[in-house]
PDB file of C-alpha atoms and ligand atoms in Angstrom:
ATOM      1  CA  MET M1499      77.668 -12.459 -40.095  1.00 96.00           C
ATOM      2  CA  ARG M1500      76.478 -14.968 -42.675  1.00 97.00           C
ATOM      3  CA  ILE M1501      73.570 -17.151 -41.590  1.00 98.00           C
ATOM      4  CA  ILE M1502      72.822 -20.303 -43.547  1.00 98.00           C
ATOM      5  CA  VAL M1503      69.468 -21.866 -42.743  1.00 98.00           C
ATOM      6  CA  CYS M1504      69.171 -25.576 -43.524  1.00 98.00           C
ATOM      7  CA  PRO M1505      66.057 -27.722 -43.403  1.00 97.00           C
ATOM      8  CA  ASP M1506      67.527 -30.375 -41.126  1.00 97.00           C
ATOM      9  CA  TYR M1507      70.628 -31.785 -39.456  1.00 98.00           C
ATOM     10  CA  ASN M1508      71.909 -33.617 -42.540  1.00 98.00           C
ATOM     11  CA  ALA M1509      71.679 -30.532 -44.728  1.00 98.00           C
ATOM     12  CA  MET M1510      73.353 -28.469 -41.994  1.00 98.00           C
ATOM     13  CA  SER M1511      76.178 -30.996 -41.792  1.00 98.00           C
ATOM     14  CA  ARG M1512      76.755 -30.914 -45.558  1.00 98.00           C
ATOM     15  CA  GLN M1513      76.818 -27.107 -45.619  1.00 98.00           C
ATOM     16  CA  ALA M1514      79.273 -26.980 -42.726  1.00 98.00           C
ATOM     17  CA  ALA M1515      81.451 -29.585 -44.440  1.00 98.00           C
ATOM     18  CA  ASN M1516      81.339 -27.478 -47.605  1.00 98.00           C
ATOM     19  CA  VAL M1517      82.720 -24.459 -45.755  1.00 98.00           C
ATOM     20  CA  ILE M1518      85.502 -26.534 -44.161  1.00 98.00           C
ATOM     21  CA  ALA M1519      86.374 -28.312 -47.420  1.00 98.00           C
ATOM     22  CA  ALA M1520      86.498 -24.982 -49.250  1.00 98.00           C
ATOM     23  CA  GLN M1521      88.964 -23.682 -46.665  1.00 98.00           C
ATOM     24  CA  VAL M1522      91.196 -26.737 -47.100  1.00 98.00           C
ATOM     25  CA  ILE M1523      91.016 -26.618 -50.885  1.00 98.00           C
ATOM     26  CA  MET M1524      91.849 -22.895 -50.986  1.00 98.00           C
ATOM     27  CA  LYS M1525      94.694 -23.267 -48.454  1.00 98.00           C
ATOM     28  CA  PRO M1526      95.909 -26.877 -48.285  1.00 98.00           C
ATOM     29  CA  ASP M1527      98.263 -26.155 -45.364  1.00 98.00           C
ATOM     30  CA  CYS M1528      95.672 -24.275 -43.335  1.00 98.00           C
ATOM     31  CA  VAL M1529      95.190 -24.422 -39.580  1.00 98.00           C
ATOM     32  CA  LEU M1530      91.757 -25.699 -38.628  1.00 98.00           C
ATOM     33  CA  GLY M1531      90.379 -25.137 -35.154  1.00 98.00           C
ATOM     34  CA  LEU M1532      88.142 -28.117 -34.432  1.00 98.00           C
ATOM     35  CA  ALA M1533      85.319 -28.834 -32.025  1.00 98.00           C
ATOM     36  CA  THR M1534      83.710 -31.820 -30.355  1.00 97.00           C
ATOM     37  CA  GLY M1535      80.108 -32.386 -29.250  1.00 95.00           C
ATOM     38  CA  SER M1536      77.435 -34.181 -31.207  1.00 95.00           C
ATOM     39  CA  THR M1537      76.674 -31.310 -33.587  1.00 98.00           C
ATOM     40  CA  PRO M1538      79.805 -31.474 -35.825  1.00 98.00           C
ATOM     41  CA  VAL M1539      79.739 -35.271 -36.191  1.00 98.00           C
ATOM     42  CA  GLY M1540      77.722 -35.214 -39.430  1.00 98.00           C
ATOM     43  CA  ALA M1541      80.075 -32.652 -40.968  1.00 98.00           C
ATOM     44  CA  TYR M1542      83.069 -34.805 -40.013  1.00 98.00           C
ATOM     45  CA  GLN M1543      81.447 -37.844 -41.667  1.00 98.00           C
ATOM     46  CA  GLN M1544      80.848 -35.842 -44.835  1.00 98.00           C
ATOM     47  CA  LEU M1545      84.447 -34.593 -44.902  1.00 98.00           C
ATOM     48  CA  ALA M1546      85.732 -38.149 -44.479  1.00 98.00           C
ATOM     49  CA  LYS M1547      83.579 -39.252 -47.399  1.00 98.00           C
ATOM     50  CA  TRP M1548      84.869 -36.471 -49.641  1.00 98.00           C
ATOM     51  CA  GLN M1549      88.455 -37.188 -48.638  1.00 98.00           C
ATOM     52  CA  GLN M1550      88.065 -40.890 -49.404  1.00 98.00           C
ATOM     53  CA  GLN M1551      86.574 -39.987 -52.786  1.00 98.00           C
ATOM     54  CA  GLY M1552      89.623 -37.843 -53.482  1.00 97.00           C
ATOM     55  CA  ASP M1553      87.768 -34.519 -53.506  1.00 97.00           C
ATOM     56  CA  VAL M1554      89.844 -33.002 -50.706  1.00 98.00           C
ATOM     57  CA  THR M1555      93.059 -33.887 -48.896  1.00 98.00           C
ATOM     58  CA  PHE M1556      94.118 -33.089 -45.339  1.00 98.00           C
ATOM     59  CA  LYS M1557      97.727 -34.207 -45.737  1.00 98.00           C
ATOM     60  CA  ASP M1558      99.156 -30.728 -45.091  1.00 98.00           C
ATOM     61  CA  VAL M1559      96.474 -29.516 -42.664  1.00 98.00           C
ATOM     62  CA  ARG M1560      97.230 -28.823 -39.014  1.00 98.00           C
ATOM     63  CA  THR M1561      94.451 -28.892 -36.439  1.00 98.00           C
ATOM     64  CA  VAL M1562      94.054 -27.470 -32.965  1.00 98.00           C
ATOM     65  CA  ASN M1563      91.098 -28.582 -30.902  1.00 98.00           C
ATOM     66  CA  LEU M1564      89.204 -26.326 -28.591  1.00 98.00           C
ATOM     67  CA  ASP M1565      89.252 -28.320 -25.418  1.00 98.00           C
ATOM     68  CA  GLU M1566      89.807 -31.483 -23.396  1.00 97.00           C
ATOM     69  CA  TYR M1567      88.527 -32.840 -20.100  1.00 97.00           C
ATOM     70  CA  ARG M1568      91.021 -32.608 -17.290  1.00 97.00           C
ATOM     71  CA  GLY M1569      92.038 -36.027 -15.994  1.00 96.00           C
ATOM     72  CA  LEU M1570      91.071 -38.081 -19.050  1.00 96.00           C
ATOM     73  CA  PRO M1571      93.875 -39.645 -21.097  1.00 96.00           C
ATOM     74  CA  GLY M1572      93.546 -39.684 -24.883  1.00 96.00           C
ATOM     75  CA  THR M1573      92.792 -43.395 -24.721  1.00 96.00           C
ATOM     76  CA  HIS M1574      89.634 -42.836 -22.628  1.00 95.00           C
ATOM     77  CA  ASP M1575      86.596 -43.229 -24.845  1.00 94.00           C
ATOM     78  CA  GLN M1576      85.081 -39.962 -23.575  1.00 95.00           C
ATOM     79  CA  SER M1577      88.222 -37.893 -24.019  1.00 97.00           C
ATOM     80  CA  TYR M1578      88.087 -35.371 -26.803  1.00 97.00           C
ATOM     81  CA  ARG M1579      91.313 -36.767 -28.308  1.00 98.00           C
ATOM     82  CA  TYR M1580      89.569 -40.132 -28.628  1.00 98.00           C
ATOM     83  CA  PHE M1581      86.489 -38.386 -30.068  1.00 97.00           C
ATOM     84  CA  MET M1582      88.546 -36.644 -32.730  1.00 98.00           C
ATOM     85  CA  ASN M1583      90.413 -39.808 -33.674  1.00 98.00           C
ATOM     86  CA  THR M1584      87.296 -41.923 -33.986  1.00 98.00           C
ATOM     87  CA  ASN M1585      85.040 -39.300 -35.575  1.00 98.00           C
ATOM     88  CA  LEU M1586      87.501 -37.757 -38.000  1.00 98.00           C
ATOM     89  CA  PHE M1587      91.257 -38.311 -37.898  1.00 98.00           C
ATOM     90  CA  ASP M1588      91.110 -42.122 -38.275  1.00 98.00           C
ATOM     91  CA  HIS M1589      89.066 -41.691 -41.452  1.00 98.00           C
ATOM     92  CA  ILE M1590      91.059 -39.042 -43.331  1.00 98.00           C
ATOM     93  CA  ASP M1591      94.587 -38.695 -44.696  1.00 98.00           C
ATOM     94  CA  ILE M1592      95.757 -36.229 -42.038  1.00 98.00           C
ATOM     95  CA  ASP M1593      99.110 -36.799 -40.321  1.00 98.00           C
ATOM     96  CA  LYS M1594      98.058 -37.312 -36.689  1.00 98.00           C
ATOM     97  CA  ALA M1595     101.305 -35.681 -35.579  1.00 98.00           C
ATOM     98  CA  ASN M1596      99.797 -32.468 -36.944  1.00 98.00           C
ATOM     99  CA  THR M1597      96.663 -32.739 -34.809  1.00 98.00           C
ATOM    100  CA  TYR M1598      96.647 -31.071 -31.405  1.00 98.00           C
ATOM    101  CA  VAL M1599      94.256 -31.441 -28.469  1.00 98.00           C
ATOM    102  CA  PRO M1600      95.086 -30.006 -25.027  1.00 98.00           C
ATOM    103  CA  ASN M1601      96.629 -32.653 -22.797  1.00 98.00           C
ATOM    104  CA  GLY M1602      94.110 -33.319 -20.055  1.00 97.00           C
ATOM    105  CA  MET M1603      96.687 -35.359 -18.147  1.00 97.00           C
ATOM    106  CA  ALA M1604      99.318 -32.607 -17.962  1.00 97.00           C
ATOM    107  CA  GLU M1605     100.654 -32.290 -14.429  1.00 96.00           C
ATOM    108  CA  ASP M1606     101.550 -28.642 -14.934  1.00 97.00           C
ATOM    109  CA  VAL M1607      98.287 -27.303 -16.291  1.00 97.00           C
ATOM    110  CA  ASP M1608      99.489 -23.716 -16.594  1.00 97.00           C
ATOM    111  CA  ALA M1609     102.506 -24.808 -18.639  1.00 98.00           C
ATOM    112  CA  GLU M1610     100.280 -26.944 -20.882  1.00 98.00           C
ATOM    113  CA  CYS M1611      97.904 -24.008 -21.456  1.00 98.00           C
ATOM    114  CA  ALA M1612     100.749 -21.587 -22.201  1.00 98.00           C
ATOM    115  CA  ALA M1613     102.376 -24.060 -24.606  1.00 98.00           C
ATOM    116  CA  TYR M1614      99.054 -24.579 -26.380  1.00 98.00           C
ATOM    117  CA  ASP M1615      98.695 -20.840 -27.025  1.00 98.00           C
ATOM    118  CA  GLU M1616     102.335 -20.554 -28.105  1.00 98.00           C
ATOM    119  CA  ARG M1617     101.798 -23.301 -30.659  1.00 98.00           C
ATOM    120  CA  ILE M1618      98.752 -21.535 -32.092  1.00 98.00           C
ATOM    121  CA  GLN M1619     100.816 -18.339 -32.348  1.00 97.00           C
ATOM    122  CA  GLU M1620     103.691 -20.219 -34.037  1.00 98.00           C
ATOM    123  CA  PHE M1621     101.182 -21.548 -36.568  1.00 98.00           C
ATOM    124  CA  GLY M1622     100.219 -17.954 -37.334  1.00 98.00           C
ATOM    125  CA  GLY M1623      96.805 -18.353 -35.741  1.00 98.00           C
ATOM    126  CA  ILE M1624      93.768 -20.319 -36.843  1.00 98.00           C
ATOM    127  CA  ASP M1625      92.404 -19.995 -40.376  1.00 98.00           C
ATOM    128  CA  LEU M1626      88.969 -21.439 -39.666  1.00 98.00           C
ATOM    129  CA  GLN M1627      87.614 -22.151 -36.220  1.00 98.00           C
ATOM    130  CA  LEU M1628      84.678 -24.551 -35.995  1.00 98.00           C
ATOM    131  CA  LEU M1629      82.419 -24.066 -32.975  1.00 98.00           C
ATOM    132  CA  GLY M1630      79.385 -25.712 -31.436  1.00 98.00           C
ATOM    133  CA  ILE M1631      77.506 -24.031 -28.613  1.00 98.00           C
ATOM    134  CA  GLY M1632      76.447 -25.233 -25.172  1.00 95.00           C
ATOM    135  CA  HIS M1633      72.953 -24.565 -23.791  1.00 93.00           C
ATOM    136  CA  ASP M1634      74.439 -21.950 -21.485  1.00 93.00           C
ATOM    137  CA  GLY M1635      76.223 -20.247 -24.390  1.00 96.00           C
ATOM    138  CA  HIS M1636      79.630 -21.784 -23.811  1.00 95.00           C
ATOM    139  CA  ILE M1637      82.034 -22.082 -26.715  1.00 97.00           C
ATOM    140  CA  GLY M1638      84.864 -24.527 -26.265  1.00 96.00           C
ATOM    141  CA  PHE M1639      84.454 -24.893 -22.512  1.00 95.00           C
ATOM    142  CA  ASN M1640      84.369 -21.148 -21.869  1.00 95.00           C
ATOM    143  CA  GLU M1641      81.520 -21.123 -19.395  1.00 93.00           C
ATOM    144  CA  PRO M1642      79.400 -18.112 -18.352  1.00 95.00           C
ATOM    145  CA  ALA M1643      81.489 -15.889 -16.087  1.00 95.00           C
ATOM    146  CA  ASP M1644      81.938 -12.294 -15.014  1.00 95.00           C
ATOM    147  CA  HIS M1645      84.707 -11.755 -17.560  1.00 96.00           C
ATOM    148  CA  PHE M1646      85.758 -13.189 -20.904  1.00 96.00           C
ATOM    149  CA  SER M1647      88.690 -15.596 -20.753  1.00 91.00           C
ATOM    150  CA  CYS M1648      91.820 -14.721 -22.678  1.00 95.00           C
ATOM    151  CA  GLY M1649      94.300 -17.564 -23.214  1.00 97.00           C
ATOM    152  CA  THR M1650      93.930 -21.325 -22.934  1.00 98.00           C
ATOM    153  CA  ASN M1651      92.928 -22.051 -19.364  1.00 96.00           C
ATOM    154  CA  CYS M1652      91.581 -24.644 -16.955  1.00 97.00           C
ATOM    155  CA  VAL M1653      87.910 -24.158 -16.098  1.00 95.00           C
ATOM    156  CA  GLU M1654      85.363 -25.575 -13.668  1.00 93.00           C
ATOM    157  CA  LEU M1655      82.444 -26.977 -15.625  1.00 92.00           C
ATOM    158  CA  THR M1656      78.990 -25.709 -14.708  1.00 88.00           C
ATOM    159  CA  ASP M1657      76.225 -28.022 -13.481  1.00 91.00           C
ATOM    160  CA  MET M1658      74.373 -27.402 -16.744  1.00 87.00           C
ATOM    161  CA  THR M1659      77.351 -28.591 -18.792  1.00 87.00           C
ATOM    162  CA  ILE M1660      77.946 -31.592 -16.530  1.00 93.00           C
ATOM    163  CA  ASP M1661      74.244 -32.514 -16.889  1.00 93.00           C
ATOM    164  CA  ALA M1662      74.362 -32.077 -20.675  1.00 88.00           C
ATOM    165  CA  ASN M1663      77.487 -34.183 -21.083  1.00 89.00           C
ATOM    166  CA  ALA M1664      76.475 -36.873 -18.563  1.00 93.00           C
ATOM    167  CA  ARG M1665      74.681 -38.698 -21.393  1.00 91.00           C
ATOM    168  CA  PHE M1666      78.046 -39.820 -22.721  1.00 90.00           C
ATOM    169  CA  PHE M1667      79.219 -41.321 -19.409  1.00 93.00           C
ATOM    170  CA  ALA M1668      77.933 -44.308 -17.401  1.00 91.00           C
ATOM    171  CA  ASN M1669      77.209 -42.019 -14.413  1.00 92.00           C
ATOM    172  CA  ARG M1670      76.937 -38.279 -13.910  1.00 94.00           C
ATOM    173  CA  ASP M1671      79.654 -38.692 -11.248  1.00 94.00           C
ATOM    174  CA  ASP M1672      82.052 -39.889 -13.953  1.00 93.00           C
ATOM    175  CA  VAL M1673      81.906 -36.572 -15.832  1.00 94.00           C
ATOM    176  CA  PRO M1674      85.127 -34.658 -15.148  1.00 96.00           C
ATOM    177  CA  ARG M1675      84.576 -31.427 -13.228  1.00 96.00           C
ATOM    178  CA  GLN M1676      87.318 -29.505 -14.997  1.00 97.00           C
ATOM    179  CA  ALA M1677      88.497 -29.003 -18.539  1.00 97.00           C
ATOM    180  CA  LEU M1678      91.252 -27.248 -20.435  1.00 98.00           C
ATOM    181  CA  THR M1679      89.866 -24.880 -23.032  1.00 98.00           C
ATOM    182  CA  MET M1680      91.187 -22.513 -25.617  1.00 98.00           C
ATOM    183  CA  GLY M1681      90.316 -18.987 -24.493  1.00 97.00           C
ATOM    184  CA  MET M1682      88.545 -16.225 -26.363  1.00 98.00           C
ATOM    185  CA  GLN M1683      91.752 -14.709 -27.696  1.00 97.00           C
ATOM    186  CA  ALA M1684      92.608 -17.542 -30.087  1.00 97.00           C
ATOM    187  CA  ILE M1685      88.952 -17.923 -31.081  1.00 98.00           C
ATOM    188  CA  MET M1686      88.498 -14.209 -31.753  1.00 98.00           C
ATOM    189  CA  GLN M1687      91.808 -14.030 -33.636  1.00 98.00           C
ATOM    190  CA  ALA M1688      90.768 -16.867 -35.949  1.00 98.00           C
ATOM    191  CA  LYS M1689      90.487 -15.501 -39.465  1.00 98.00           C
ATOM    192  CA  ALA M1690      87.073 -17.086 -39.847  1.00 98.00           C
ATOM    193  CA  VAL M1691      84.623 -18.741 -37.486  1.00 98.00           C
ATOM    194  CA  LEU M1692      82.073 -21.385 -38.431  1.00 98.00           C
ATOM    195  CA  MET M1693      79.405 -22.156 -35.846  1.00 98.00           C
ATOM    196  CA  VAL M1694      77.193 -25.203 -36.282  1.00 98.00           C
ATOM    197  CA  VAL M1695      73.925 -25.588 -34.420  1.00 98.00           C
ATOM    198  CA  SER M1696      71.021 -27.978 -34.552  1.00 98.00           C
ATOM    199  CA  GLY M1697      67.754 -28.516 -32.708  1.00 98.00           C
ATOM    200  CA  ALA M1698      65.019 -26.473 -31.047  1.00 98.00           C
ATOM    201  CA  ASP M1699      66.743 -26.742 -27.666  1.00 97.00           C
ATOM    202  CA  LYS M1700      69.478 -24.402 -28.957  1.00 98.00           C
ATOM    203  CA  ALA M1701      67.117 -21.753 -30.414  1.00 98.00           C
ATOM    204  CA  GLU M1702      66.953 -19.582 -27.299  1.00 98.00           C
ATOM    205  CA  ILE M1703      70.701 -19.518 -26.626  1.00 98.00           C
ATOM    206  CA  ILE M1704      71.362 -18.720 -30.288  1.00 98.00           C
ATOM    207  CA  ARG M1705      68.918 -15.809 -30.075  1.00 98.00           C
ATOM    208  CA  LYS M1706      70.578 -14.550 -26.884  1.00 98.00           C
ATOM    209  CA  SER M1707      74.072 -14.976 -28.344  1.00 98.00           C
ATOM    210  CA  PHE M1708      73.475 -13.071 -31.555  1.00 98.00           C
ATOM    211  CA  CYS M1709      70.626 -10.671 -30.687  1.00 97.00           C
ATOM    212  CA  GLY M1710      71.267 -10.023 -27.004  1.00 97.00           C
ATOM    213  CA  PRO M1711      73.902  -7.954 -25.224  1.00 98.00           C
ATOM    214  CA  ILE M1712      77.571  -8.900 -25.547  1.00 98.00           C
ATOM    215  CA  THR M1713      78.315 -10.269 -22.111  1.00 98.00           C
ATOM    216  CA  PRO M1714      80.557 -12.939 -20.568  1.00 98.00           C
ATOM    217  CA  GLU M1715      77.348 -14.329 -19.045  1.00 97.00           C
ATOM    218  CA  VAL M1716      76.633 -15.530 -22.597  1.00 98.00           C
ATOM    219  CA  PRO M1717      80.145 -16.409 -23.804  1.00 98.00           C
ATOM    220  CA  ALA M1718      79.166 -16.914 -27.467  1.00 98.00           C
ATOM    221  CA  SER M1719      77.867 -13.320 -27.595  1.00 98.00           C
ATOM    222  CA  ILE M1720      81.478 -12.182 -28.057  1.00 98.00           C
ATOM    223  CA  LEU M1721      81.206 -13.511 -31.624  1.00 98.00           C
ATOM    224  CA  GLN M1722      79.091 -10.448 -32.464  1.00 98.00           C
ATOM    225  CA  LEU M1723      82.439  -8.632 -32.502  1.00 98.00           C
ATOM    226  CA  HIS M1724      84.135 -11.085 -34.872  1.00 98.00           C
ATOM    227  CA  PRO M1725      84.319  -9.799 -38.470  1.00 98.00           C
ATOM    228  CA  ASN M1726      83.933 -13.152 -40.224  1.00 98.00           C
ATOM    229  CA  VAL M1727      81.379 -15.493 -38.670  1.00 98.00           C
ATOM    230  CA  THR M1728      79.291 -18.021 -40.578  1.00 98.00           C
ATOM    231  CA  LEU M1729      76.445 -19.603 -38.647  1.00 98.00           C
ATOM    232  CA  VAL M1730      75.076 -22.790 -40.188  1.00 98.00           C
ATOM    233  CA  GLY M1731      72.020 -24.181 -38.495  1.00 98.00           C
ATOM    234  CA  ASP M1732      68.828 -26.061 -39.016  1.00 98.00           C
ATOM    235  CA  GLU M1733      65.490 -24.266 -38.979  1.00 97.00           C
ATOM    236  CA  ALA M1734      64.685 -25.362 -35.436  1.00 98.00           C
ATOM    237  CA  ALA M1735      67.901 -23.951 -33.996  1.00 98.00           C
ATOM    238  CA  LEU M1736      67.592 -20.698 -35.921  1.00 98.00           C
ATOM    239  CA  ALA M1737      63.906 -20.108 -35.072  1.00 97.00           C
ATOM    240  CA  GLY M1738      64.777 -17.380 -32.556  1.00 97.00           C
ATOM    241  CA  LEU M1739      66.821 -15.481 -35.153  1.00 97.00           C
ATOM    242  CA  LYS M1740      63.871 -15.714 -37.524  1.00 96.00           C
ATOM    243  CA  GLU M1741      61.614 -14.173 -34.884  1.00 95.00           C
ATOM    244  CA  GLU M1742      64.138 -11.353 -34.503  1.00 95.00           C
ATOM    245  CA  GLY M1743      64.107 -10.806 -38.284  1.00 94.00           C
ATOM    246  CA  LEU M1744      67.763 -11.797 -38.806  1.00 93.00           C
ATOM    247  CA  VAL M1745      66.890 -14.526 -41.306  1.00 92.00           C
TER     248      VAL M1745
HETATM  249  C1  LIG R2525      80.758 -29.602 -25.235  1.00 93.20           C
HETATM  250  C2  LIG R2525      81.943 -29.017 -25.982  1.00 93.20           C
HETATM  251  C3  LIG R2525      81.555 -27.807 -26.804  1.00 93.20           C
HETATM  252  C4  LIG R2525      80.303 -28.125 -27.605  1.00 93.20           C
HETATM  253  C5  LIG R2525      79.183 -28.424 -26.660  1.00 93.20           C
HETATM  254  C6  LIG R2525      77.836 -28.661 -27.338  1.00 93.20           C
HETATM  255  O1  LIG R2525      80.532 -28.989 -24.015  1.00 93.20           O
HETATM  256  N1  LIG R2525      83.010 -28.641 -25.101  1.00 93.20           N
HETATM  257  O2  LIG R2525      82.626 -27.440 -27.645  1.00 93.20           O
HETATM  258  O3  LIG R2525      79.974 -27.045 -28.428  1.00 93.20           O
HETATM  259  O4  LIG R2525      79.548 -29.604 -25.948  1.00 93.20           O
HETATM  260  O5  LIG R2525      77.710 -29.988 -27.689  1.00 93.20           O
HETATM  261  P1  LIG R2525      76.587 -30.571 -28.612  1.00 93.20           P
HETATM  262  O6  LIG R2525      76.998 -30.232 -30.003  1.00 93.20           O
HETATM  263  O7  LIG R2525      76.625 -32.040 -28.340  1.00 93.20           O
HETATM  264  O8  LIG R2525      75.307 -29.930 -28.210  1.00 93.20           O
END
């Protein structure tokens, strides 16, 4: 695993954007696995800036997002489709028809999940998967459980995740209780993984994920088994790894 320690959020965002831009420059028709949450927003802004300057183009890139709330249409301002449009896709030269987010409004959830995995397979898998991390160690919306998920699936969100994401909604009651998420198979089969993390509140879960036992109770711990992980974080978020002597 490569660990890149940055002084602050802005530096972390630029480094993460560098890794993503390098992937796109080296393979212009690559498949990017993308993530939501507040952490990648700075990297998305940087990528948009570089694209507008002509340093990188996304015209042949295809993207698959990790997850979507169940029951929110793409037009809802808290849906992850809306997030991706407003934070990245609307600002770059990507063909939106080549951007995929699970359909949270699908009536047949199982069919939607199966089709999502089939599409990723048809694409030949993901070249670079971007990940954030939840305070409980979730990646995508793969919450702590007694087993690791496999394919794209519909999950019940934990109270911790509902609490954490309530800040984006008018009321905690408005936060959807379920989500569709890519499973561990597609994430682990990605050729490269880039995790971004920021803030002291993530230090303990990062320590557990990368220095603790590999367990579905800490979903991100499975990344210890991935051969090509780059972790880009600010000093506060990586403090636990420093204590463990990893950086
Ligand atoms: C959500 C997303 C995750 C993301 C997490 C952390 O739950 N489903 O993919 O990693 O939030 O978000 P943040 O970066 O805002 O801490």
